[in-house]
């Protein structure tokens, strides 16, 4: 792959991060450069542009939608201060899989203890 083609790859990916390696391969084919898609991924990885999955926003369930609608109808005539102090669930930071609880000396100690028992039994 030529340095010019590599610069083109980096420019296209920084402009649109959701571009696939197959689309980049077709783009390079338009300038008469034939490269395998795994080579494209390797070159982008060397330049710090690794593939990532976009984070999915949690969807509201039908139950939550109904509850929010009922709440809004119930408090329809409340003052503006009430609505400014209302915090909706999609405005909060959600902690998935309790990552905050996992870090700390409690988990480190038990992990070390388990590994020492395995070594002692060996």
Coordinates of N, CA and C in Angstrom, one line a residue:
X1 N 0.9 -1.2 0.0 CA 0.0 0.0 0.0 C 0.9 1.2 0.0
X2 N 0.6 2.2 -0.8 CA 1.4 3.4 -1.0 C 1.1 4.4 0.2
X3 N 2.0 5.2 0.5 CA 1.8 6.2 1.5 C 0.6 7.1 1.2
X4 N 0.4 7.4 -0.1 CA -0.7 8.3 -0.5 C -2.0 7.6 -0.2
X5 N -2.1 6.2 -0.6 CA -3.3 5.5 -0.3 C -3.6 5.4 1.2
X6 N -2.5 5.2 2.0 CA -2.7 5.2 3.4 C -3.2 6.5 4.0
X7 N -2.7 7.6 3.5 CA -3.2 8.9 3.9 C -4.7 9.0 3.6
X8 N -5.1 8.5 2.4 CA -6.5 8.6 2.0 C -7.4 7.8 2.9
X9 N -6.9 6.6 3.3 CA -7.6 5.7 4.2 C -7.9 6.5 5.5
X10 N -6.8 7.1 6.1 CA -6.9 7.7 7.4 C -7.9 8.9 7.3
X11 N -7.8 9.7 6.2 CA -8.7 10.8 6.0 C -10.1 10.4 5.9
X12 N -10.4 9.3 5.2 CA -11.8 8.8 5.0 C -12.4 8.3 6.3
X13 N -11.5 7.6 7.1 CA -12.0 7.1 8.4 C -12.2 8.1 9.4
X14 N -11.4 9.1 9.4 CA -11.6 10.2 10.4 C -12.8 11.1 10.0
X15 N -13.1 11.2 8.7 CA -14.3 11.9 8.3 C -15.5 11.1 8.6
X16 N -15.5 9.8 8.4 CA -16.7 9.0 8.7 C -16.2 7.7 9.4
X17 N -16.2 7.7 10.8 CA -15.7 6.5 11.5 C -16.5 5.2 11.3
X18 N -17.7 5.3 10.8 CA -18.5 4.1 10.6 C -18.2 3.4 9.2
X19 N -17.2 3.9 8.5 CA -16.9 3.3 7.2 C -16.3 1.9 7.4
X20 N -16.8 1.0 6.6 CA -16.3 -0.4 6.7 C -15.0 -0.6 5.9
X21 N -14.3 -1.7 6.2 CA -13.1 -1.9 5.4 C -13.4 -2.3 4.0
X22 N -14.5 -2.9 3.7 CA -14.9 -3.2 2.3 C -15.2 -1.9 1.6
X23 N -15.8 -0.9 2.2 CA -16.1 0.3 1.5 C -14.7 1.0 1.2
X24 N -13.8 0.9 2.2 CA -12.5 1.5 1.9 C -11.7 0.8 0.8
X25 N -11.9 -0.5 0.8 CA -11.3 -1.3 -0.3 C -11.8 -0.8 -1.7
X26 N -13.1 -0.6 -1.8 CA -13.7 -0.1 -3.0 C -13.2 1.3 -3.3
X27 N -13.0 2.1 -2.3 CA -12.5 3.4 -2.5 C -11.1 3.4 -3.1
X28 N -10.3 2.5 -2.6 CA -8.9 2.4 -3.1 C -8.9 1.8 -4.5
X29 N -9.9 0.9 -4.8 CA -9.9 0.4 -6.1 C -10.2 1.4 -7.2
X30 N -10.9 2.5 -6.7 CA -11.2 3.6 -7.7 C -9.9 4.3 -8.1
X31 N -8.9 4.3 -7.3 CA -7.6 4.9 -7.7 C -6.6 3.8 -8.1
X32 N -7.1 2.7 -8.5 CA -6.3 1.6 -9.0 C -5.3 1.0 -8.0
X33 N -5.7 0.9 -6.7 CA -4.9 0.3 -5.7 C -5.6 -0.9 -5.2
X34 N -5.1 -2.1 -5.4 CA -5.7 -3.4 -5.0 C -5.1 -3.8 -3.6
X35 N -5.9 -3.8 -2.6 CA -5.5 -4.2 -1.3 C -6.6 -5.0 -0.6
X36 N -6.1 -6.1 0.2 CA -7.1 -6.9 0.9 C -7.7 -6.1 2.1
X37 N -8.9 -6.4 2.5 CA -9.5 -5.6 3.5 C -8.9 -5.8 4.9
X38 N -8.2 -7.0 5.1 CA -7.5 -7.2 6.4 C -6.3 -6.3 6.5
X39 N -5.7 -6.1 5.3 CA -4.5 -5.2 5.3 C -4.9 -3.7 5.6
X40 N -6.1 -3.4 5.1 CA -6.6 -2.0 5.5 C -6.8 -1.9 7.0
X41 N -7.4 -2.9 7.6 CA -7.7 -2.9 9.0 C -6.3 -2.8 9.8
X42 N -5.3 -3.6 9.3 CA -4.0 -3.6 10.0 C -3.4 -2.2 9.9
X43 N -3.4 -1.6 8.7 CA -2.8 -0.2 8.5 C -3.5 0.8 9.4
X44 N -4.9 0.7 9.5 CA -5.6 1.7 10.3 C -5.3 1.4 11.8
X45 N -5.1 0.2 12.2 CA -4.8 -0.1 13.6 C -3.4 0.4 14.0
X46 N -2.5 0.3 13.0 CA -1.1 0.9 13.3 C -1.2 2.4 13.5
X47 N -2.2 3.0 12.9 CA -2.3 4.5 13.1 C -3.3 4.9 14.2
X48 N -3.6 3.9 15.0 CA -4.5 4.2 16.2 C -6.0 4.3 15.9
X49 N -6.4 3.8 14.7 CA -7.8 3.8 14.4 C -8.4 2.4 14.4
X50 N -8.5 1.9 15.6 CA -9.0 0.5 15.8 C -10.5 0.5 15.6
X51 N -11.1 -0.7 15.2 CA -12.5 -0.8 15.1 C -13.2 -0.9 16.4
X52 N -14.3 -0.2 16.5 CA -15.1 -0.1 17.7 C -16.6 -0.3 17.3
X53 N -17.3 -0.9 18.3 CA -18.8 -0.9 18.1 C -19.4 0.3 18.7
X54 N -20.3 1.0 18.1 CA -20.9 2.1 18.7 C -21.8 1.7 19.9
X55 N -21.8 2.5 20.9 CA -22.5 2.2 22.1 C -24.0 2.3 21.9
X56 N -24.8 1.4 22.4 CA -26.2 1.4 22.2 C -26.9 2.1 23.3
X57 N -27.8 3.0 23.0 CA -28.6 3.7 24.0 C -29.7 2.8 24.5
X58 N -29.9 2.6 25.8 CA -30.9 1.7 26.3 C -32.3 2.3 25.9
X59 N -33.1 1.4 25.3 CA -34.4 1.8 24.9 C -35.4 1.8 26.1
X60 N -36.4 2.7 26.0 CA -37.4 2.7 27.0 C -38.4 1.5 26.7
X61 N -38.8 0.8 27.8 CA -39.8 -0.2 27.6 C -41.2 0.4 27.5
X62 N -42.2 -0.3 27.1 CA -43.5 0.2 27.0 C -44.1 0.5 28.4
X63 N -43.7 -0.2 29.4 CA -44.1 0.1 30.7 C -43.6 1.4 31.2
X64 N -42.3 1.7 30.9 CA -41.7 3.0 31.3 C -42.3 4.1 30.5
X65 N -42.7 3.9 29.3 CA -43.3 5.0 28.5 C -44.6 5.3 29.0
X66 N -45.4 4.3 29.4 CA -46.8 4.5 30.0 C -46.6 5.3 31.3
X67 N -45.7 4.8 32.1 CA -45.5 5.5 33.4 C -45.1 6.9 33.3
X68 N -44.2 7.2 32.3 CA -43.8 8.6 32.1 C -45.0 9.5 31.6
X69 N -45.8 8.9 30.7 CA -46.9 9.6 30.2 C -47.9 9.9 31.3
X70 N -48.2 8.9 32.1 CA -49.1 9.1 33.3 C -48.6 10.1 34.2
X71 N -47.3 10.1 34.5 CA -46.7 11.1 35.4 C -46.8 12.5 34.8
X72 N -46.6 12.6 33.5 CA -46.7 14.0 32.9 C -48.1 14.5 32.9
X73 N -49.1 13.6 32.6 CA -50.5 14.0 32.7 C -50.9 14.4 34.1
X74 N -50.4 13.7 35.1 CA -50.8 13.9 36.5 C -50.3 15.3 36.9
X75 N -49.1 15.7 36.4 CA -48.4 16.9 36.9 C -48.5 18.0 35.8
X76 N -49.5 17.9 34.9 CA -49.6 18.8 33.8 C -49.6 20.3 34.2
X77 N -50.3 20.6 35.2 CA -50.6 22.0 35.6 C -49.6 22.5 36.7
X78 N -48.5 21.7 36.9 CA -47.5 22.1 38.0 C -46.7 23.3 37.4
X79 N -46.0 24.0 38.3 CA -45.3 25.1 37.9 C -44.0 24.7 37.2
X80 N -43.3 25.7 36.6 CA -42.1 25.5 35.8 C -41.0 25.0 36.7
X81 N -40.9 25.4 38.0 CA -39.8 24.9 38.9 C -39.9 23.4 39.1
X82 N -41.1 22.9 39.2 CA -41.3 21.5 39.3 C -40.7 20.7 38.2
X83 N -40.9 21.2 36.9 CA -40.4 20.5 35.8 C -38.9 20.7 35.6
X84 N -38.4 21.8 36.1 CA -36.9 22.0 36.0 C -36.2 21.0 37.0
X85 N -36.9 20.6 38.0 CA -36.3 19.7 39.0 C -36.6 18.3 38.8
X86 N -37.4 18.0 37.7 CA -37.7 16.6 37.4 C -36.6 16.0 36.6
X87 N -36.1 14.9 37.0 CA -34.9 14.2 36.4 C -35.5 12.9 35.7
X88 N -35.4 12.9 34.4 CA -35.9 11.7 33.7 C -34.8 10.7 33.6
X89 N -35.2 9.4 33.5 CA -34.2 8.3 33.5 C -33.2 8.4 32.3
X90 N -33.6 9.0 31.2 CA -32.6 9.0 30.1 C -31.6 10.2 30.2
X91 N -31.7 10.9 31.3 CA -30.8 12.0 31.6 C -29.7 11.6 32.6
X92 N -29.8 10.4 33.1 CA -28.9 10.0 34.2 C -27.8 9.1 33.6
X93 N -26.7 9.0 34.3 CA -25.7 8.1 33.9 C -26.0 6.7 34.4
X94 N -26.1 5.7 33.6 CA -26.3 4.4 34.0 C -25.0 3.6 34.1
X95 N -24.9 2.8 35.2 CA -23.7 2.1 35.4 C -24.0 0.6 35.0
X96 N -23.5 0.2 33.9 CA -23.8 -1.2 33.4 C -22.9 -2.2 34.1
X97 N -23.4 -3.3 34.5 CA -22.7 -4.4 35.0 C -21.9 -4.1 36.3
X98 N -22.3 -3.1 37.0 CA -21.7 -2.7 38.3 C -20.2 -2.6 38.3
X99 N -19.6 -2.0 37.2 CA -18.2 -1.9 37.1 C -17.6 -1.1 38.3
X100 N -18.3 -0.2 38.9 CA -17.8 0.6 40.0 C -17.6 -0.3 41.2
X101 N -18.5 -1.3 41.4 CA -18.4 -2.1 42.6 C -17.3 -3.1 42.4
X102 N -16.9 -3.5 41.2 CA -15.9 -4.5 41.0 C -14.5 -4.1 41.4
X103 N -14.2 -2.8 41.2 CA -12.8 -2.3 41.6 C -12.7 -2.1 43.1
X104 N -11.6 -2.4 43.6 CA -11.4 -2.1 45.0 C -10.7 -3.3 45.7
X105 N -10.2 -3.0 46.9 CA -9.4 -4.1 47.6 C -10.2 -5.3 47.9
X106 N -11.5 -5.2 48.1 CA -12.3 -6.4 48.4 C -12.1 -7.5 47.3
X107 N -12.2 -7.1 46.1 CA -12.1 -8.1 45.0 C -10.7 -8.5 44.8
X108 N -9.7 -7.6 45.0 CA -8.3 -8.0 44.8 C -7.9 -9.0 45.8
X109 N -8.4 -8.8 47.0 CA -8.0 -9.7 48.1 C -8.5 -11.1 47.8
X110 N -9.8 -11.3 47.4 CA -10.3 -12.6 47.2 C -9.7 -13.3 46.0
X111 N -9.3 -12.5 45.0 CA -8.7 -13.1 43.8 C -7.3 -13.6 44.2
X112 N -6.6 -12.9 45.0 CA -5.2 -13.3 45.4 C -5.4 -14.6 46.3
X113 N -6.3 -14.6 47.2 CA -6.6 -15.7 48.0 C -6.9 -17.0 47.2
X114 N -7.7 -16.8 46.2 CA -8.1 -18.0 45.4 C -6.9 -18.5 44.7
X115 N -6.1 -17.6 44.1 CA -4.9 -18.1 43.4 C -3.9 -18.7 44.3
X116 N -3.8 -18.3 45.5 CA -2.8 -18.9 46.5 C -3.3 -20.3 46.8
X117 N -4.6 -20.5 47.0 CA -5.1 -21.8 47.3 C -4.8 -22.8 46.1
X118 N -5.0 -22.3 44.9 CA -4.7 -23.1 43.7 C -3.2 -23.5 43.7
X119 N -2.3 -22.6 44.0 CA -0.9 -22.9 44.0 C -0.6 -23.9 45.1
X120 N -1.2 -23.7 46.3 CA -0.9 -24.6 47.4 C -1.4 -26.0 47.1
X121 N -2.5 -26.1 46.4 CA -3.1 -27.5 46.1 C -2.3 -28.2 45.0
X122 N -1.5 -27.4 44.2 CA -0.8 -28.0 43.1 C 0.3 -28.9 43.4

